[in-house]
Amino acid sequence: ILNVEQSPQSLHVQEGDSTNFTCSFPSSNFYALHWYRWETAKSPEALFVMTLNGDEKKKGRISATLNTKEGYSYLYIKGSQPEDSATYLCASNTGNQFYFGTGTSLTVIP
Amino acid sequence: ETGVTQTPRHLVMGMTNKKSLKCEQHLGHNAMYWYKQSAKKPLELMFVYSLEERVENNSVPSRFSPECPNSSHLFLHLHTLQPEDSALYLCASSLRWSYQETQYFGPGTRLLVL
């Protein structure tokens, strides 16, 4: 079993603030890193798939970076909005297995 | 909507019951997955099917029996479950079974075993 860790476990930010959180994973046998956004009572929604060291991906106000050598990825949200409130999951893929973190729960206060 | 549906959304069953969870995808994908999420634990991959063949089975007890009759449908047959099997069961699909393919998830079935 691969340990994928996410921090913080939860956070509350004011509307308009920018925020970021971390996904840590073992750097050996790494194939890809996936980020998902999961709103309560809905399906997890894919945000990014990253494979290369130094990868940076962006989708609107959300962006992510990847460091495969040290085994971490950051997810950034610029100018948080209440609709960004969700749990953000990362998953590391080792080729034929997906290992998920327990997520970071984000609450954006209007 | 992700194009992946799951039924039922909620299920309560006794330990001696037999029930099935159903997943259907309308995306033309060739790979389908079952995941389990127990309380306060990460999502755990249970089974992977690619082109209707099972390609991964992560040491899941035999009381969980998957079936993939075609590339659009995936079932999880449940029998003689234990209370600790109570969890959220998520289905997902992807275009191919590959580490870099995006997975599309269904909304899950919340299962309670009494």
PDB file of C-alpha atoms in Angstrom:
ATOM      1  CA  ILE A   1       0.000   0.000   0.000  1.00  0.00           C
ATOM      2  CA  LEU A   2       1.266   3.411  -1.004  1.00  0.00           C
ATOM      3  CA  ASN A   3       0.901   6.288   1.478  1.00  0.00           C
ATOM      4  CA  VAL A   4      -0.563   9.340  -0.162  1.00  0.00           C
ATOM      5  CA  GLU A   5      -0.971  12.181   2.299  1.00  0.00           C
ATOM      6  CA  GLN A   6      -2.845  15.411   1.937  1.00  0.00           C
ATOM      7  CA  SER A   7      -2.577  18.494   4.092  1.00  0.00           C
ATOM      8  CA  PRO A   8      -4.232  20.254   5.640  1.00  0.00           C
ATOM      9  CA  GLN A   9      -7.134  17.930   6.384  1.00  0.00           C
ATOM     10  CA  SER A  10      -9.515  20.877   6.297  1.00  0.00           C
ATOM     11  CA  LEU A  11      -9.443  24.628   6.008  1.00  0.00           C
ATOM     12  CA  HIS A  12     -11.770  27.583   6.005  1.00  0.00           C
ATOM     13  CA  VAL A  13     -10.994  30.689   3.938  1.00  0.00           C
ATOM     14  CA  GLN A  14     -12.788  33.927   3.272  1.00  0.00           C
ATOM     15  CA  GLU A  15     -14.271  34.577  -0.137  1.00  0.00           C
ATOM     16  CA  GLY A  16     -11.639  36.229  -2.307  1.00  0.00           C
ATOM     17  CA  ASP A  17      -8.675  34.688  -0.496  1.00  0.00           C
ATOM     18  CA  SER A  18      -6.224  32.522  -2.362  1.00  0.00           C
ATOM     19  CA  THR A  19      -5.298  29.174  -0.902  1.00  0.00           C
ATOM     20  CA  ASN A  20      -3.216  26.106  -1.564  1.00  0.00           C
ATOM     21  CA  PHE A  21      -2.857  22.575  -0.285  1.00  0.00           C
ATOM     22  CA  THR A  22      -0.441  19.717  -0.623  1.00  0.00           C
ATOM     23  CA  CYS A  23      -0.420  16.139  -1.793  1.00  0.00           C
ATOM     24  CA  SER A  24       2.613  14.017  -0.852  1.00  0.00           C
ATOM     25  CA  PHE A  25       3.356  10.649  -2.397  1.00  0.00           C
ATOM     26  CA  PRO A  26       6.282   8.218  -2.652  1.00  0.00           C
ATOM     27  CA  SER A  27       8.427   9.275  -5.597  1.00  0.00           C
ATOM     28  CA  SER A  28       9.492   5.745  -6.532  1.00  0.00           C
ATOM     29  CA  ASN A  29       7.460   3.868  -9.152  1.00  0.00           C
ATOM     30  CA  PHE A  30       5.526   7.026 -10.010  1.00  0.00           C
ATOM     31  CA  TYR A  31       3.419   7.187 -13.155  1.00  0.00           C
ATOM     32  CA  ALA A  32       0.831   9.926 -12.703  1.00  0.00           C
ATOM     33  CA  LEU A  33      -0.828  12.212 -10.199  1.00  0.00           C
ATOM     34  CA  HIS A  34      -4.553  12.924 -10.409  1.00  0.00           C
ATOM     35  CA  TRP A  35      -6.497  15.711  -8.699  1.00  0.00           C
ATOM     36  CA  TYR A  36     -10.253  15.502  -8.139  1.00  0.00           C
ATOM     37  CA  ARG A  37     -12.831  17.866  -6.738  1.00  0.00           C
ATOM     38  CA  TRP A  38     -15.673  16.250  -4.763  1.00  0.00           C
ATOM     39  CA  GLU A  39     -18.699  18.217  -3.708  1.00  0.00           C
ATOM     40  CA  THR A  40     -21.018  16.732  -1.113  1.00  0.00           C
ATOM     41  CA  ALA A  41     -23.675  14.410  -2.595  1.00  0.00           C
ATOM     42  CA  LYS A  42     -22.096  14.632  -6.057  1.00  0.00           C
ATOM     43  CA  SER A  43     -19.588  12.591  -8.058  1.00  0.00           C
ATOM     44  CA  PRO A  44     -15.855  13.255  -7.809  1.00  0.00           C
ATOM     45  CA  GLU A  45     -14.888  15.452 -10.740  1.00  0.00           C
ATOM     46  CA  ALA A  46     -11.482  15.191 -12.403  1.00  0.00           C
ATOM     47  CA  LEU A  47      -9.398  18.371 -12.353  1.00  0.00           C
ATOM     48  CA  PHE A  48      -5.935  17.438 -13.577  1.00  0.00           C
ATOM     49  CA  VAL A  49      -3.744  14.520 -14.576  1.00  0.00           C
ATOM     50  CA  MET A  50      -0.031  15.217 -14.360  1.00  0.00           C
ATOM     51  CA  THR A  51       2.830  12.941 -15.293  1.00  0.00           C
ATOM     52  CA  LEU A  52       6.026  14.932 -15.791  1.00  0.00           C
ATOM     53  CA  ASN A  53       8.266  16.517 -13.192  1.00  0.00           C
ATOM     54  CA  GLY A  54       7.710  20.264 -13.288  1.00  0.00           C
ATOM     55  CA  ASP A  55       4.260  19.923 -14.865  1.00  0.00           C
ATOM     56  CA  GLU A  56       1.946  22.840 -14.266  1.00  0.00           C
ATOM     57  CA  LYS A  57      -1.729  22.680 -15.174  1.00  0.00           C
ATOM     58  CA  LYS A  58      -4.391  25.376 -14.976  1.00  0.00           C
ATOM     59  CA  LYS A  59      -8.179  25.400 -15.180  1.00  0.00           C
ATOM     60  CA  GLY A  60      -9.699  28.815 -14.561  1.00  0.00           C
ATOM     61  CA  ARG A  61      -8.734  29.919 -11.055  1.00  0.00           C
ATOM     62  CA  ILE A  62      -7.354  26.489 -10.111  1.00  0.00           C
ATOM     63  CA  SER A  63      -3.829  25.389 -10.904  1.00  0.00           C
ATOM     64  CA  ALA A  64      -1.520  22.571  -9.867  1.00  0.00           C
ATOM     65  CA  THR A  65       2.183  21.821  -9.894  1.00  0.00           C
ATOM     66  CA  LEU A  66       4.069  18.544  -9.708  1.00  0.00           C
ATOM     67  CA  ASN A  67       7.462  17.594  -8.284  1.00  0.00           C
ATOM     68  CA  THR A  68       8.053  13.901  -8.907  1.00  0.00           C
ATOM     69  CA  LYS A  69      11.600  13.888  -7.539  1.00  0.00           C
ATOM     70  CA  GLU A  70      10.557  14.955  -4.060  1.00  0.00           C
ATOM     71  CA  GLY A  71       7.073  13.484  -4.286  1.00  0.00           C
ATOM     72  CA  TYR A  72       4.632  16.338  -3.895  1.00  0.00           C
ATOM     73  CA  SER A  73       1.994  18.296  -5.761  1.00  0.00           C
ATOM     74  CA  TYR A  74       0.408  21.610  -4.862  1.00  0.00           C
ATOM     75  CA  LEU A  75      -3.101  22.693  -5.758  1.00  0.00           C
ATOM     76  CA  TYR A  76      -3.737  26.445  -5.808  1.00  0.00           C
ATOM     77  CA  ILE A  77      -7.056  28.265  -5.868  1.00  0.00           C
ATOM     78  CA  LYS A  78      -6.922  31.964  -6.651  1.00  0.00           C
ATOM     79  CA  GLY A  79      -9.692  34.247  -5.369  1.00  0.00           C
ATOM     80  CA  SER A  80     -11.724  31.499  -3.664  1.00  0.00           C
ATOM     81  CA  GLN A  81     -15.473  31.534  -4.208  1.00  0.00           C
ATOM     82  CA  PRO A  82     -18.189  29.784  -2.154  1.00  0.00           C
ATOM     83  CA  GLU A  83     -18.746  27.362  -5.041  1.00  0.00           C
ATOM     84  CA  ASP A  84     -15.146  26.166  -4.580  1.00  0.00           C
ATOM     85  CA  SER A  85     -16.216  24.562  -1.292  1.00  0.00           C
ATOM     86  CA  ALA A  86     -15.555  20.850  -1.714  1.00  0.00           C
ATOM     87  CA  THR A  87     -13.131  18.087  -0.809  1.00  0.00           C
ATOM     88  CA  TYR A  88     -10.053  18.009  -3.025  1.00  0.00           C
ATOM     89  CA  LEU A  89      -8.587  14.538  -3.530  1.00  0.00           C
ATOM     90  CA  CYS A  90      -5.302  13.514  -5.042  1.00  0.00           C
ATOM     91  CA  ALA A  91      -4.384  10.045  -6.263  1.00  0.00           C
ATOM     92  CA  SER A  92      -1.001   8.648  -7.212  1.00  0.00           C
ATOM     93  CA  ASN A  93      -0.843   6.011  -9.904  1.00  0.00           C
ATOM     94  CA  THR A  94       1.955   3.416  -9.933  1.00  0.00           C
ATOM     95  CA  GLY A  95       1.082   1.908 -13.300  1.00  0.00           C
ATOM     96  CA  ASN A  96      -1.773  -0.380 -12.400  1.00  0.00           C
ATOM     97  CA  GLN A  97      -2.896   0.917  -9.022  1.00  0.00           C
ATOM     98  CA  PHE A  98      -4.470   4.133  -7.827  1.00  0.00           C
ATOM     99  CA  TYR A  99      -3.733   5.277  -4.273  1.00  0.00           C
ATOM    100  CA  PHE A 100      -5.866   8.107  -2.975  1.00  0.00           C
ATOM    101  CA  GLY A 101      -5.282  10.550  -0.157  1.00  0.00           C
ATOM    102  CA  THR A 102      -8.020  11.292   2.357  1.00  0.00           C
ATOM    103  CA  GLY A 103      -8.581  14.730   0.883  1.00  0.00           C
ATOM    104  CA  THR A 104      -8.528  18.361   1.927  1.00  0.00           C
ATOM    105  CA  SER A 105     -11.943  19.753   2.819  1.00  0.00           C
ATOM    106  CA  LEU A 106     -12.218  23.394   1.768  1.00  0.00           C
ATOM    107  CA  THR A 107     -14.942  25.730   3.013  1.00  0.00           C
ATOM    108  CA  VAL A 108     -15.130  29.202   1.501  1.00  0.00           C
ATOM    109  CA  ILE A 109     -16.983  31.627   3.735  1.00  0.00           C
ATOM    110  CA  PRO A 110     -18.983  34.329   1.909  1.00  0.00           C
TER     111      PRO A 110
ATOM    112  CA  GLU B   1     -23.480  14.950 -14.663  1.00  0.00           C
ATOM    113  CA  THR B   2     -20.449  12.802 -15.460  1.00  0.00           C
ATOM    114  CA  GLY B   3     -22.229  10.274 -17.677  1.00  0.00           C
ATOM    115  CA  VAL B   4     -21.819   7.520 -15.082  1.00  0.00           C
ATOM    116  CA  THR B   5     -24.909   6.438 -13.179  1.00  0.00           C
ATOM    117  CA  GLN B   6     -25.225   4.129 -10.196  1.00  0.00           C
ATOM    118  CA  THR B   7     -28.224   2.399  -8.680  1.00  0.00           C
ATOM    119  CA  PRO B   8     -29.396   2.209  -6.034  1.00  0.00           C
ATOM    120  CA  ARG B   9     -28.091   5.356  -4.371  1.00  0.00           C
ATOM    121  CA  HIS B  10     -28.765   3.944  -0.907  1.00  0.00           C
ATOM    122  CA  LEU B  11     -29.030   0.339   0.242  1.00  0.00           C
ATOM    123  CA  VAL B  12     -29.654  -1.280   3.607  1.00  0.00           C
ATOM    124  CA  MET B  13     -29.159  -5.021   3.804  1.00  0.00           C
ATOM    125  CA  GLY B  14     -28.864  -7.736   6.363  1.00  0.00           C
ATOM    126  CA  MET B  15     -25.863 -10.023   6.608  1.00  0.00           C
ATOM    127  CA  THR B  16     -27.720 -12.913   4.988  1.00  0.00           C
ATOM    128  CA  ASN B  17     -29.104 -10.934   2.047  1.00  0.00           C
ATOM    129  CA  LYS B  18     -27.933 -10.980  -1.537  1.00  0.00           C
ATOM    130  CA  LYS B  19     -28.025  -7.704  -3.445  1.00  0.00           C
ATOM    131  CA  SER B  20     -26.372  -6.145  -6.478  1.00  0.00           C
ATOM    132  CA  LEU B  21     -25.051  -2.684  -7.240  1.00  0.00           C
ATOM    133  CA  LYS B  22     -25.316  -1.462 -10.795  1.00  0.00           C
ATOM    134  CA  CYS B  23     -23.168   0.996 -12.710  1.00  0.00           C
ATOM    135  CA  GLU B  24     -23.786   2.249 -16.234  1.00  0.00           C
ATOM    136  CA  GLN B  25     -21.676   4.591 -18.339  1.00  0.00           C
ATOM    137  CA  HIS B  26     -22.803   6.391 -21.474  1.00  0.00           C
ATOM    138  CA  LEU B  27     -19.373   7.665 -22.478  1.00  0.00           C
ATOM    139  CA  GLY B  28     -18.163   4.903 -24.784  1.00  0.00           C
ATOM    140  CA  HIS B  29     -15.379   4.021 -22.349  1.00  0.00           C
ATOM    141  CA  ASN B  30     -13.596   0.679 -22.287  1.00  0.00           C
ATOM    142  CA  ALA B  31     -12.445   0.540 -18.652  1.00  0.00           C
ATOM    143  CA  MET B  32     -14.596   0.449 -15.533  1.00  0.00           C
ATOM    144  CA  TYR B  33     -13.689   0.450 -11.847  1.00  0.00           C
ATOM    145  CA  TRP B  34     -15.187  -0.269  -8.442  1.00  0.00           C
ATOM    146  CA  TYR B  35     -13.953   1.725  -5.443  1.00  0.00           C
ATOM    147  CA  LYS B  36     -14.846   1.524  -1.763  1.00  0.00           C
ATOM    148  CA  GLN B  37     -14.711   4.401   0.674  1.00  0.00           C
ATOM    149  CA  SER B  38     -15.082   3.516   4.333  1.00  0.00           C
ATOM    150  CA  ALA B  39     -15.551   6.239   6.933  1.00  0.00           C
ATOM    151  CA  LYS B  40     -12.454   8.414   7.374  1.00  0.00           C
ATOM    152  CA  LYS B  41     -10.432   6.275   4.956  1.00  0.00           C
ATOM    153  CA  PRO B  42      -9.185   6.990   1.434  1.00  0.00           C
ATOM    154  CA  LEU B  43     -10.866   5.597  -1.630  1.00  0.00           C
ATOM    155  CA  GLU B  44      -9.681   2.015  -2.192  1.00  0.00           C
ATOM    156  CA  LEU B  45      -9.595   0.458  -5.641  1.00  0.00           C
ATOM    157  CA  MET B  46     -11.403  -2.910  -5.600  1.00  0.00           C
ATOM    158  CA  PHE B  47     -11.700  -4.105  -9.196  1.00  0.00           C
ATOM    159  CA  VAL B  48     -10.752  -2.978 -12.691  1.00  0.00           C
ATOM    160  CA  TYR B  49     -12.288  -4.198 -15.924  1.00  0.00           C
ATOM    161  CA  SER B  50     -10.800  -3.430 -19.320  1.00  0.00           C
ATOM    162  CA  LEU B  51     -12.719  -4.459 -22.433  1.00  0.00           C
ATOM    163  CA  GLU B  52     -14.956  -6.570 -20.188  1.00  0.00           C
ATOM    164  CA  GLU B  53     -12.013  -8.557 -18.787  1.00  0.00           C
ATOM    165  CA  ARG B  54     -11.068  -8.269 -15.136  1.00  0.00           C
ATOM    166  CA  VAL B  55      -7.520  -6.915 -14.973  1.00  0.00           C
ATOM    167  CA  GLU B  56      -7.140  -6.032 -11.303  1.00  0.00           C
ATOM    168  CA  ASN B  57      -8.554  -7.583  -8.159  1.00  0.00           C
ATOM    169  CA  ASN B  58      -7.069  -6.023  -5.071  1.00  0.00           C
ATOM    170  CA  SER B  59      -7.426  -8.829  -2.540  1.00  0.00           C
ATOM    171  CA  VAL B  60     -11.122  -8.196  -2.162  1.00  0.00           C
ATOM    172  CA  PRO B  61     -13.074 -10.837  -0.161  1.00  0.00           C
ATOM    173  CA  SER B  62     -15.096 -13.257  -2.254  1.00  0.00           C
ATOM    174  CA  ARG B  63     -18.336 -11.973  -0.753  1.00  0.00           C
ATOM    175  CA  PHE B  64     -17.910  -9.175  -3.331  1.00  0.00           C
ATOM    176  CA  SER B  65     -18.334 -10.516  -6.845  1.00  0.00           C
ATOM    177  CA  PRO B  66     -18.007  -8.180  -9.856  1.00  0.00           C
ATOM    178  CA  GLU B  67     -19.542  -8.739 -13.256  1.00  0.00           C
ATOM    179  CA  CYS B  68     -19.024  -6.822 -16.486  1.00  0.00           C
ATOM    180  CA  PRO B  69     -21.428  -8.134 -19.153  1.00  0.00           C
ATOM    181  CA  ASN B  70     -20.474  -5.403 -21.645  1.00  0.00           C
ATOM    182  CA  SER B  71     -18.354  -2.283 -21.705  1.00  0.00           C
ATOM    183  CA  SER B  72     -21.241  -0.050 -20.586  1.00  0.00           C
ATOM    184  CA  HIS B  73     -22.349  -1.988 -17.516  1.00  0.00           C
ATOM    185  CA  LEU B  74     -20.662  -3.083 -14.329  1.00  0.00           C
ATOM    186  CA  PHE B  75     -22.233  -4.893 -11.406  1.00  0.00           C
ATOM    187  CA  LEU B  76     -21.084  -5.661  -7.894  1.00  0.00           C
ATOM    188  CA  HIS B  77     -22.879  -8.659  -6.430  1.00  0.00           C
ATOM    189  CA  LEU B  78     -22.991  -8.732  -2.652  1.00  0.00           C
ATOM    190  CA  HIS B  79     -23.661 -11.741  -0.428  1.00  0.00           C
ATOM    191  CA  THR B  80     -23.191 -12.526   3.259  1.00  0.00           C
ATOM    192  CA  LEU B  81     -21.663  -9.134   3.926  1.00  0.00           C
ATOM    193  CA  GLN B  82     -20.381  -7.993   7.301  1.00  0.00           C
ATOM    194  CA  PRO B  83     -21.214  -4.736   9.122  1.00  0.00           C
ATOM    195  CA  GLU B  84     -17.670  -3.501   8.392  1.00  0.00           C
ATOM    196  CA  ASP B  85     -18.535  -3.606   4.679  1.00  0.00           C
ATOM    197  CA  SER B  86     -20.793  -0.610   5.221  1.00  0.00           C
ATOM    198  CA  ALA B  87     -19.298   2.107   3.033  1.00  0.00           C
ATOM    199  CA  LEU B  88     -19.747   4.259  -0.042  1.00  0.00           C
ATOM    200  CA  TYR B  89     -19.187   2.246  -3.227  1.00  0.00           C
ATOM    201  CA  LEU B  90     -18.151   4.296  -6.234  1.00  0.00           C
ATOM    202  CA  CYS B  91     -18.013   3.245  -9.847  1.00  0.00           C
ATOM    203  CA  ALA B  92     -15.807   4.973 -12.402  1.00  0.00           C
ATOM    204  CA  SER B  93     -14.946   4.624 -16.067  1.00  0.00           C
ATOM    205  CA  SER B  94     -12.175   5.800 -18.353  1.00  0.00           C
ATOM    206  CA  LEU B  95     -11.540   5.679 -22.073  1.00  0.00           C
ATOM    207  CA  ARG B  96      -8.798   3.097 -21.607  1.00  0.00           C
ATOM    208  CA  TRP B  97      -7.204   1.370 -18.657  1.00  0.00           C
ATOM    209  CA  SER B  98      -4.156   3.611 -18.367  1.00  0.00           C
ATOM    210  CA  TYR B  99      -2.405   5.516 -15.590  1.00  0.00           C
ATOM    211  CA  GLN B 100      -2.923   8.833 -17.355  1.00  0.00           C
ATOM    212  CA  GLU B 101      -6.550   8.470 -18.347  1.00  0.00           C
ATOM    213  CA  THR B 102      -9.066  10.638 -16.553  1.00  0.00           C
ATOM    214  CA  GLN B 103     -11.596   8.641 -14.583  1.00  0.00           C
ATOM    215  CA  TYR B 104     -15.230   9.694 -14.504  1.00  0.00           C
ATOM    216  CA  PHE B 105     -17.051   8.770 -11.336  1.00  0.00           C
ATOM    217  CA  GLY B 106     -20.644   7.963 -10.563  1.00  0.00           C
ATOM    218  CA  PRO B 107     -22.378   9.400  -7.495  1.00  0.00           C
ATOM    219  CA  GLY B 108     -21.928   6.222  -5.459  1.00  0.00           C
ATOM    220  CA  THR B 109     -24.110   3.793  -3.536  1.00  0.00           C
ATOM    221  CA  ARG B 110     -24.214   4.286   0.227  1.00  0.00           C
ATOM    222  CA  LEU B 111     -24.409   0.780   1.712  1.00  0.00           C
ATOM    223  CA  LEU B 112     -25.367  -0.073   5.276  1.00  0.00           C
ATOM    224  CA  VAL B 113     -25.031  -3.672   6.443  1.00  0.00           C
ATOM    225  CA  LEU B 114     -26.968  -4.530   9.591  1.00  0.00           C
TER     226      LEU B 114
END
